[in-house]
Amino acid sequence: MNINENYLNLEQSYLFSTVAKKVNDFAKNNPGKKIIRLGIGDVTLPLCKAVIEAMHKAVDEMGVQETFRGYGPEQGYDFLRDAVKGYYKTHNVELEEDEIFISDGAKSDVGNILDLFSKDNTVLVPDPVYPVYVDTNIMAGRKVIFADANAENGFLPMPDDKVKADIIYICSPNNPTGAVYNKEQLKKWVDYALKINAIILFDAAYECFISDETLPKSIYEIENAKKCAIEFCSLSKTAGFTGTRCGYTIVPKELDKLNKFWLRRQTTKFNGVPYIVQRGAEAVFSKQGQNEIRENINYYKENAKLISQTLKECDIWHVGGEHSPYIWLKCPDNMTSWEFFDYLLENIQVVGTPGSGFGKNGEGFFRLTSFGSKENTKEAMERFRKLFK
Ligand code: MLT
């Protein structure tokens, strides 16, 4: 047999696994020290009441012969696809149910969707960006090229007519920089993709953090986007489902073959999200659910404000945190990203994510998340003040 040697071209371990290992080693060697984790974007608030009630009810149903469910539809139950459809209507996007595919999260789908594309496609990825886009394409041996995101272009690279790509990733609001494309900018990407016959893979996992109504939450708010874009979203950050696992992917019918192939792929390789989880996810889109998750999102946004305010006081250059849970900062004293990581861990036991893990343009930058508890975020910022003011 021959193994997939493309794996040899990857970094030795996934960014967040490397961070976790370093932190665990530090904790083992420094047992008395309280570590505050503002690294991986994992939520800390519990699931909201509407979700818990719906899941309890679903558990009871599973214990009764008449309402017990076995295999469900691989692409999700109608009740949840209908709820997602209703949610898109609130930002004036009309979807059909069979364009909506329920999944166990955006990370898996962003990787799995590549099953539909040939190995010789060229992939255009912003740099810096969520490392899964690059890693999953390296695993398949695809050629990856980069669109530079930097302070000069507001971390929002725009299409370049000289560049030819087949698959284009866009993450807006962006992980890790927090930058958000406006409608005019996204339209340029849509026009470009249509012109060069490329597909856009649009990651909307952080759309719920957008608080400016004029900014697009979905790429389908842009005219003709259904002809060239697949959208991924997740309840992980929206409703605290990082451990519960549920997301959705939109493959428009305009992308005729891709819609059919994705259904074929999912029915073959995926058995769907558990009924109990889908009932919980449905409740996110209820009136009560929307009110409750909004409170949680606002809680994280308050944390982001506090981080941003503290960095300002410490004279540390940063962006993000406004329409995103991430704050992207320039490492002080020209430290590299990993030097700054070690410096914070050693001196104040605050964990963040080294910017270089998101791409070469991330070198010298660092990401903090607002998903911590209010108490821990406050304490972390007090430690920052002591160290940098
Ligand atoms: C992150 O910290 O970038 C995210 O939590 C990773 C993810 O969503 O998989």
Short mmCIF file of C-alpha atoms and ligand atoms in Angstrom, two decimals:
data_model
loop_
_atom_site.label_atom_id
_atom_site.label_comp_id
_atom_site.label_asym_id
_atom_site.label_seq_id
_atom_site.Cartn_x
_atom_site.Cartn_y
_atom_site.Cartn_z
CA MET A 1 0.00 0.00 0.00
CA ASN A 2 0.99 3.62 -0.45
CA ILE A 3 0.14 6.11 2.25
CA ASN A 4 -0.92 9.71 1.67
CA GLU A 5 2.48 11.36 1.88
CA ASN A 6 0.84 14.79 1.68
CA TYR A 7 0.49 14.56 5.45
CA LEU A 8 4.25 14.99 5.65
CA ASN A 9 3.78 18.51 4.30
CA LEU A 10 1.69 19.56 7.33
CA GLU A 11 2.95 21.18 10.50
CA GLN A 12 3.64 18.42 12.99
CA SER A 13 0.45 19.10 14.94
CA TYR A 14 -2.73 21.16 14.58
CA LEU A 15 -2.29 24.72 15.91
CA PHE A 16 -4.67 24.39 18.84
CA SER A 17 -3.26 20.99 19.82
CA THR A 18 0.23 22.50 19.95
CA VAL A 19 -1.01 25.33 22.16
CA ALA A 20 -2.88 22.91 24.44
CA LYS A 21 0.22 20.72 24.83
CA LYS A 22 2.43 23.68 25.74
CA VAL A 23 -0.11 24.90 28.30
CA ASN A 24 -0.55 21.44 29.81
CA ASP A 25 3.23 21.05 30.15
CA PHE A 26 3.45 24.45 31.84
CA ALA A 27 0.60 23.54 34.21
CA LYS A 28 2.32 20.28 35.17
CA ASN A 29 5.56 22.10 35.98
CA ASN A 30 3.85 25.01 37.79
CA PRO A 31 1.10 23.40 39.84
CA GLY A 32 0.26 26.43 42.00
CA LYS A 33 -0.26 28.91 39.17
CA LYS A 34 -3.70 29.86 37.90
CA ILE A 35 -3.71 29.80 34.11
CA ILE A 36 -6.29 31.90 32.27
CA ARG A 37 -7.12 30.49 28.83
CA LEU A 38 -7.99 33.05 26.17
CA GLY A 39 -6.56 30.88 23.39
CA ILE A 40 -8.87 28.56 21.48
CA GLY A 41 -12.26 30.11 20.76
CA ASP A 42 -14.18 27.84 23.08
CA VAL A 43 -17.28 29.21 24.78
CA THR A 44 -17.72 29.20 28.56
CA LEU A 45 -21.39 30.09 29.09
CA PRO A 46 -23.74 27.11 29.39
CA LEU A 47 -26.38 26.26 26.80
CA CYS A 48 -29.38 28.54 27.09
CA LYS A 49 -32.66 27.51 28.75
CA ALA A 50 -34.63 27.10 25.53
CA VAL A 51 -32.06 24.62 24.21
CA ILE A 52 -31.88 22.63 27.43
CA GLU A 53 -35.68 22.36 27.67
CA ALA A 54 -35.92 21.20 24.06
CA MET A 55 -33.17 18.64 24.56
CA HIS A 56 -34.76 17.29 27.74
CA LYS A 57 -38.03 16.86 25.90
CA ALA A 58 -36.22 15.08 23.05
CA VAL A 59 -34.49 12.73 25.53
CA ASP A 60 -37.90 11.77 26.92
CA GLU A 61 -39.20 11.12 23.42
CA MET A 62 -36.29 8.79 22.79
CA GLY A 63 -37.34 6.70 25.80
CA VAL A 64 -40.87 6.02 24.53
CA GLN A 65 -41.63 3.46 21.82
CA GLU A 66 -44.01 5.73 19.88
CA THR A 67 -41.65 8.70 19.66
CA PHE A 68 -38.28 6.92 19.58
CA ARG A 69 -36.13 7.77 16.53
CA GLY A 70 -33.45 5.68 14.88
CA TYR A 71 -31.52 6.87 11.83
CA GLY A 72 -32.62 10.33 10.80
CA PRO A 73 -32.24 11.99 7.41
CA GLU A 74 -28.49 12.47 6.82
CA GLN A 75 -29.05 16.06 5.71
CA GLY A 76 -31.03 16.93 8.85
CA TYR A 77 -34.63 16.83 10.06
CA ASP A 78 -37.13 19.06 8.27
CA PHE A 79 -37.97 20.90 11.49
CA LEU A 80 -34.39 22.17 11.80
CA ARG A 81 -33.89 22.92 8.12
CA ASP A 82 -37.11 24.90 8.29
CA ALA A 83 -35.84 26.83 11.32
CA VAL A 84 -32.57 27.64 9.49
CA LYS A 85 -34.56 28.75 6.46
CA GLY A 86 -36.59 31.07 8.72
CA TYR A 87 -33.38 32.49 10.19
CA TYR A 88 -31.97 33.33 6.74
CA LYS A 89 -35.24 35.13 5.93
CA THR A 90 -34.45 37.55 8.74
CA HIS A 91 -31.50 38.78 6.67
CA ASN A 92 -33.53 38.70 3.46
CA VAL A 93 -32.07 35.50 2.07
CA GLU A 94 -34.55 33.02 0.60
CA LEU A 95 -33.45 29.40 0.75
CA GLU A 96 -35.11 26.14 -0.15
CA GLU A 97 -35.01 23.34 2.36
CA ASP A 98 -32.99 21.05 0.14
CA GLU A 99 -30.25 23.66 -0.06
CA ILE A 100 -29.71 23.33 3.71
CA PHE A 101 -27.58 20.49 5.09
CA ILE A 102 -27.36 20.02 8.85
CA SER A 103 -23.97 18.87 10.07
CA ASP A 104 -21.89 18.38 13.18
CA GLY A 105 -20.18 21.73 12.66
CA ALA A 106 -18.47 24.05 10.20
CA LYS A 107 -14.98 22.64 10.80
CA SER A 108 -15.94 19.17 9.52
CA ASP A 109 -17.90 20.49 6.55
CA VAL A 110 -15.22 22.96 5.51
CA GLY A 111 -12.87 19.98 5.23
CA ASN A 112 -15.37 17.44 3.90
CA ILE A 113 -16.64 19.65 1.09
CA LEU A 114 -13.29 19.14 -0.62
CA ASP A 115 -14.47 15.64 -1.57
CA LEU A 116 -16.43 17.40 -4.32
CA PHE A 117 -13.46 19.04 -5.97
CA SER A 118 -10.71 17.62 -8.09
CA LYS A 119 -7.19 17.44 -6.71
CA ASP A 120 -5.77 19.68 -9.41
CA ASN A 121 -7.76 22.74 -8.35
CA THR A 122 -5.80 25.73 -7.10
CA VAL A 123 -6.96 27.09 -3.76
CA LEU A 124 -6.83 30.73 -2.74
CA VAL A 125 -6.71 31.32 1.00
CA PRO A 126 -6.39 34.59 2.90
CA ASP A 127 -3.33 34.82 5.11
CA PRO A 128 -3.76 34.89 8.09
CA VAL A 129 -6.80 32.65 8.45
CA TYR A 130 -8.32 29.64 10.26
CA PRO A 131 -5.72 26.91 9.67
CA VAL A 132 -8.21 24.21 8.71
CA TYR A 133 -8.61 25.65 5.18
CA VAL A 134 -4.92 25.23 4.43
CA ASP A 135 -4.35 21.96 6.27
CA THR A 136 -7.27 20.14 4.64
CA ASN A 137 -6.06 21.12 1.19
CA ILE A 138 -2.48 20.15 1.96
CA MET A 139 -3.79 16.73 3.04
CA ALA A 140 -5.31 16.35 -0.41
CA GLY A 141 -2.20 17.60 -2.17
CA ARG A 142 -3.82 20.69 -3.68
CA LYS A 143 -1.85 23.77 -4.59
CA VAL A 144 -2.56 26.55 -2.11
CA ILE A 145 -1.89 30.20 -2.88
CA PHE A 146 -2.44 33.11 -0.55
CA ALA A 147 -4.16 36.49 -0.52
CA ASP A 148 -2.23 38.75 1.81
CA ALA A 149 -4.22 40.28 4.65
CA ASN A 150 -2.41 42.97 6.56
CA ALA A 151 -2.87 46.21 8.46
CA GLU A 152 -2.65 48.16 5.16
CA ASN A 153 -5.71 46.48 3.64
CA GLY A 154 -7.54 46.28 6.98
CA PHE A 155 -6.96 42.49 6.96
CA LEU A 156 -9.46 42.29 4.09
CA PRO A 157 -7.65 41.23 0.91
CA MET A 158 -9.49 41.97 -2.32
CA PRO A 159 -9.49 39.94 -5.55
CA ASP A 160 -6.58 40.37 -7.92
CA ASP A 161 -7.35 39.86 -11.61
CA LYS A 162 -3.86 38.54 -12.16
CA VAL A 163 -4.50 35.63 -9.82
CA LYS A 164 -6.29 32.52 -11.05
CA ALA A 165 -7.83 30.19 -8.49
CA ASP A 166 -10.56 27.57 -8.55
CA ILE A 167 -11.52 27.44 -4.89
CA ILE A 168 -11.59 30.62 -2.80
CA TYR A 169 -12.00 30.70 0.97
CA ILE A 170 -13.52 33.72 2.68
CA CYS A 171 -14.08 33.96 6.42
CA SER A 172 -16.10 36.99 7.49
CA PRO A 173 -16.13 38.04 10.30
CA ASN A 174 -12.61 36.81 10.04
CA ASN A 175 -10.92 34.34 12.30
CA PRO A 176 -8.38 35.44 13.58
CA THR A 177 -8.41 39.18 12.80
CA GLY A 178 -12.08 40.03 13.38
CA ALA A 179 -12.22 42.01 10.10
CA VAL A 180 -15.60 41.99 8.28
CA TYR A 181 -16.26 42.52 4.57
CA ASN A 182 -18.95 45.01 3.65
CA LYS A 183 -21.41 44.35 0.82
CA GLU A 184 -19.44 46.22 -1.83
CA GLN A 185 -16.28 44.31 -1.01
CA LEU A 186 -18.04 40.94 -1.00
CA LYS A 187 -19.67 41.80 -4.31
CA LYS A 188 -16.21 42.21 -5.80
CA TRP A 189 -15.34 38.69 -4.67
CA VAL A 190 -18.59 37.32 -6.09
CA ASP A 191 -18.02 39.07 -9.43
CA TYR A 192 -14.45 37.83 -9.54
CA ALA A 193 -15.46 34.22 -8.76
CA LEU A 194 -18.11 34.30 -11.46
CA LYS A 195 -15.67 35.76 -13.94
CA ILE A 196 -13.01 33.12 -13.39
CA ASN A 197 -15.47 30.26 -12.78
CA ALA A 198 -14.30 29.66 -9.23
CA ILE A 199 -16.26 28.56 -6.17
CA ILE A 200 -16.26 30.60 -2.96
CA LEU A 201 -16.32 28.65 0.30
CA PHE A 202 -17.76 31.23 2.68
CA ASP A 203 -17.29 30.60 6.40
CA ALA A 204 -19.93 32.52 8.35
CA ALA A 205 -19.26 30.89 11.73
CA TYR A 206 -19.02 34.27 13.47
CA GLU A 207 -21.94 36.05 11.75
CA CYS A 208 -23.87 36.42 15.02
CA PHE A 209 -21.21 38.86 16.27
CA ILE A 210 -22.01 41.40 13.56
CA SER A 211 -23.81 44.29 15.17
CA ASP A 212 -23.90 46.68 12.20
CA GLU A 213 -27.02 45.95 10.16
CA THR A 214 -25.39 47.12 6.95
CA LEU A 215 -22.71 44.42 7.09
CA PRO A 216 -23.57 41.12 5.40
CA LYS A 217 -24.13 38.09 7.64
CA SER A 218 -24.45 35.78 4.68
CA ILE A 219 -22.78 35.86 1.29
CA TYR A 220 -26.21 35.30 -0.24
CA GLU A 221 -27.07 38.88 0.64
CA ILE A 222 -24.94 39.62 -2.41
CA GLU A 223 -26.58 39.38 -5.80
CA ASN A 224 -25.61 36.28 -7.81
CA ALA A 225 -23.73 34.71 -4.90
CA LYS A 226 -25.88 31.60 -5.17
CA LYS A 227 -24.23 30.96 -8.51
CA CYS A 228 -20.74 30.72 -7.04
CA ALA A 229 -20.77 30.24 -3.25
CA ILE A 230 -21.23 27.58 -0.61
CA GLU A 231 -21.78 28.87 2.92
CA PHE A 232 -20.87 27.22 6.21
CA CYS A 233 -22.24 28.19 9.58
CA SER A 234 -22.28 26.72 13.03
CA LEU A 235 -24.07 26.99 16.33
CA SER A 236 -20.77 26.62 18.19
CA LYS A 237 -20.11 30.30 18.72
CA THR A 238 -23.70 31.44 18.16
CA ALA A 239 -25.27 29.29 20.83
CA GLY A 240 -22.47 27.60 22.75
CA PHE A 241 -22.55 24.32 20.79
CA THR A 242 -18.77 23.73 20.72
CA GLY A 243 -19.28 20.53 22.69
CA THR A 244 -22.81 19.77 21.55
CA ARG A 245 -21.93 19.90 17.82
CA CYS A 246 -24.34 21.25 15.23
CA GLY A 247 -23.89 23.42 12.17
CA TYR A 248 -25.28 23.85 8.69
CA THR A 249 -23.97 24.17 5.17
CA ILE A 250 -25.83 25.84 2.33
CA VAL A 251 -25.29 24.48 -1.16
CA PRO A 252 -27.59 26.43 -3.49
CA LYS A 253 -29.48 24.61 -6.22
CA GLU A 254 -27.94 27.02 -8.73
CA LEU A 255 -24.76 25.03 -8.14
CA ASP A 256 -26.60 22.13 -9.65
CA LYS A 257 -24.04 19.35 -9.55
CA LEU A 258 -22.52 20.46 -6.27
CA ASN A 259 -25.89 20.40 -4.51
CA LYS A 260 -26.53 16.86 -5.79
CA PHE A 261 -23.00 15.65 -5.11
CA TRP A 262 -23.01 17.01 -1.56
CA LEU A 263 -26.26 15.17 -0.84
CA ARG A 264 -24.70 12.04 -2.32
CA ARG A 265 -21.56 12.52 -0.26
CA GLN A 266 -23.41 13.14 2.98
CA THR A 267 -25.84 10.25 2.56
CA THR A 268 -22.87 7.95 1.94
CA LYS A 269 -20.37 9.15 4.55
CA PHE A 270 -22.48 10.76 7.29
CA ASN A 271 -25.32 9.51 9.46
CA GLY A 272 -26.66 12.88 10.54
CA VAL A 273 -26.64 14.82 13.79
CA PRO A 274 -28.40 13.20 16.78
CA TYR A 275 -32.14 13.94 17.06
CA ILE A 276 -31.69 15.34 20.58
CA VAL A 277 -29.06 17.81 19.37
CA GLN A 278 -31.17 18.87 16.39
CA ARG A 279 -34.13 19.58 18.69
CA GLY A 280 -31.79 21.73 20.81
CA ALA A 281 -30.57 23.49 17.68
CA GLU A 282 -34.15 24.13 16.55
CA ALA A 283 -34.79 25.88 19.86
CA VAL A 284 -31.91 28.30 19.16
CA PHE A 285 -34.04 29.77 16.36
CA SER A 286 -37.17 30.17 18.53
CA LYS A 287 -38.04 33.60 19.88
CA GLN A 288 -36.97 32.60 23.39
CA GLY A 289 -33.78 31.00 22.05
CA GLN A 290 -32.83 34.06 20.03
CA ASN A 291 -33.33 36.32 23.05
CA GLU A 292 -31.27 34.07 25.28
CA ILE A 293 -28.36 33.60 22.88
CA ARG A 294 -28.32 37.35 22.25
CA GLU A 295 -27.69 37.88 25.98
CA ASN A 296 -24.78 35.45 25.84
CA ILE A 297 -23.29 37.06 22.74
CA ASN A 298 -23.53 40.46 24.42
CA TYR A 299 -21.72 39.04 27.44
CA TYR A 300 -18.80 38.01 25.21
CA LYS A 301 -18.91 41.36 23.44
CA GLU A 302 -18.50 43.06 26.81
CA ASN A 303 -15.40 40.93 27.40
CA ALA A 304 -14.08 42.00 24.00
CA LYS A 305 -14.62 45.65 24.94
CA LEU A 306 -12.71 45.19 28.17
CA ILE A 307 -9.80 43.52 26.35
CA SER A 308 -9.70 46.26 23.75
CA GLN A 309 -9.86 49.01 26.37
CA THR A 310 -7.03 47.41 28.35
CA LEU A 311 -4.83 47.03 25.28
CA LYS A 312 -5.43 50.69 24.48
CA GLU A 313 -4.34 51.67 27.99
CA CYS A 314 -1.24 49.53 27.56
CA ASP A 315 -0.55 51.10 24.18
CA ILE A 316 -0.74 47.77 22.37
CA TRP A 317 -1.87 48.05 18.74
CA HIS A 318 -4.91 45.88 17.99
CA VAL A 319 -8.01 45.43 15.85
CA GLY A 320 -11.12 43.22 16.00
CA GLY A 321 -13.46 42.57 18.87
CA GLU A 322 -16.22 44.74 17.47
CA HIS A 323 -18.04 42.34 15.14
CA SER A 324 -16.11 39.33 16.29
CA PRO A 325 -15.10 37.54 19.48
CA TYR A 326 -11.41 37.84 18.56
CA ILE A 327 -8.94 40.61 19.28
CA TRP A 328 -5.89 40.68 17.04
CA LEU A 329 -2.91 42.48 18.50
CA LYS A 330 0.62 43.35 17.54
CA CYS A 331 3.13 41.70 19.86
CA PRO A 332 4.93 44.39 21.89
CA ASP A 333 8.70 44.92 21.55
CA ASN A 334 8.85 43.17 18.18
CA MET A 335 8.45 39.79 19.78
CA THR A 336 7.53 36.93 17.48
CA SER A 337 4.14 35.35 18.03
CA TRP A 338 5.53 32.33 19.87
CA GLU A 339 7.93 34.48 21.92
CA PHE A 340 4.96 36.54 23.07
CA PHE A 341 3.00 33.36 23.80
CA ASP A 342 5.80 32.13 26.07
CA TYR A 343 6.28 35.57 27.62
CA LEU A 344 2.61 35.78 28.64
CA LEU A 345 2.50 32.22 29.89
CA GLU A 346 5.67 32.59 31.95
CA ASN A 347 4.90 36.02 33.39
CA ILE A 348 1.15 36.30 33.82
CA GLN A 349 -0.14 32.82 32.90
CA VAL A 350 -2.48 34.15 30.24
CA VAL A 351 -2.89 31.94 27.17
CA GLY A 352 -3.60 33.31 23.72
CA THR A 353 -3.04 32.03 20.18
CA PRO A 354 0.16 32.90 18.29
CA GLY A 355 -0.69 34.77 15.10
CA SER A 356 1.91 32.88 13.08
CA GLY A 357 -0.22 29.75 13.52
CA PHE A 358 -2.75 31.37 11.18
CA GLY A 359 -0.25 32.04 8.39
CA LYS A 360 3.00 33.83 7.64
CA ASN A 361 1.34 37.26 7.77
CA GLY A 362 0.29 36.47 11.33
CA GLU A 363 3.91 36.46 12.48
CA GLY A 364 4.41 39.14 15.13
CA PHE A 365 0.67 39.12 15.94
CA PHE A 366 -1.36 37.42 18.62
CA ARG A 367 -5.04 36.53 19.10
CA LEU A 368 -7.07 36.81 22.30
CA THR A 369 -10.60 35.47 22.59
CA SER A 370 -13.49 37.06 24.43
CA PHE A 371 -15.11 33.67 25.09
CA GLY A 372 -13.70 33.44 28.63
CA SER A 373 -15.76 34.11 31.74
CA LYS A 374 -16.16 37.75 32.76
CA GLU A 375 -14.19 37.10 35.96
CA ASN A 376 -11.27 35.45 34.17
CA THR A 377 -11.18 38.07 31.44
CA LYS A 378 -11.10 40.81 34.07
CA GLU A 379 -8.32 39.09 35.95
CA ALA A 380 -6.34 38.50 32.74
CA MET A 381 -6.63 42.18 31.88
CA GLU A 382 -5.51 43.23 35.35
CA ARG A 383 -2.44 41.05 34.84
CA PHE A 384 -1.88 42.72 31.44
CA ARG A 385 -2.04 46.16 33.06
CA LYS A 386 0.54 45.14 35.66
CA LEU A 387 2.89 43.77 33.04
CA PHE A 388 2.59 46.40 30.30
CA LYS A 389 1.50 49.74 31.85
C1 MLT B 1 -10.58 28.96 17.03
O1 MLT B 1 -10.18 29.17 18.16
O2 MLT B 1 -10.06 29.45 16.03
C2 MLT B 1 -11.78 28.10 16.87
O3 MLT B 1 -12.32 27.77 18.09
C3 MLT B 1 -11.45 26.88 16.19
C4 MLT B 1 -12.67 26.20 15.69
O4 MLT B 1 -13.77 26.75 15.67
O5 MLT B 1 -12.51 25.05 15.30
#
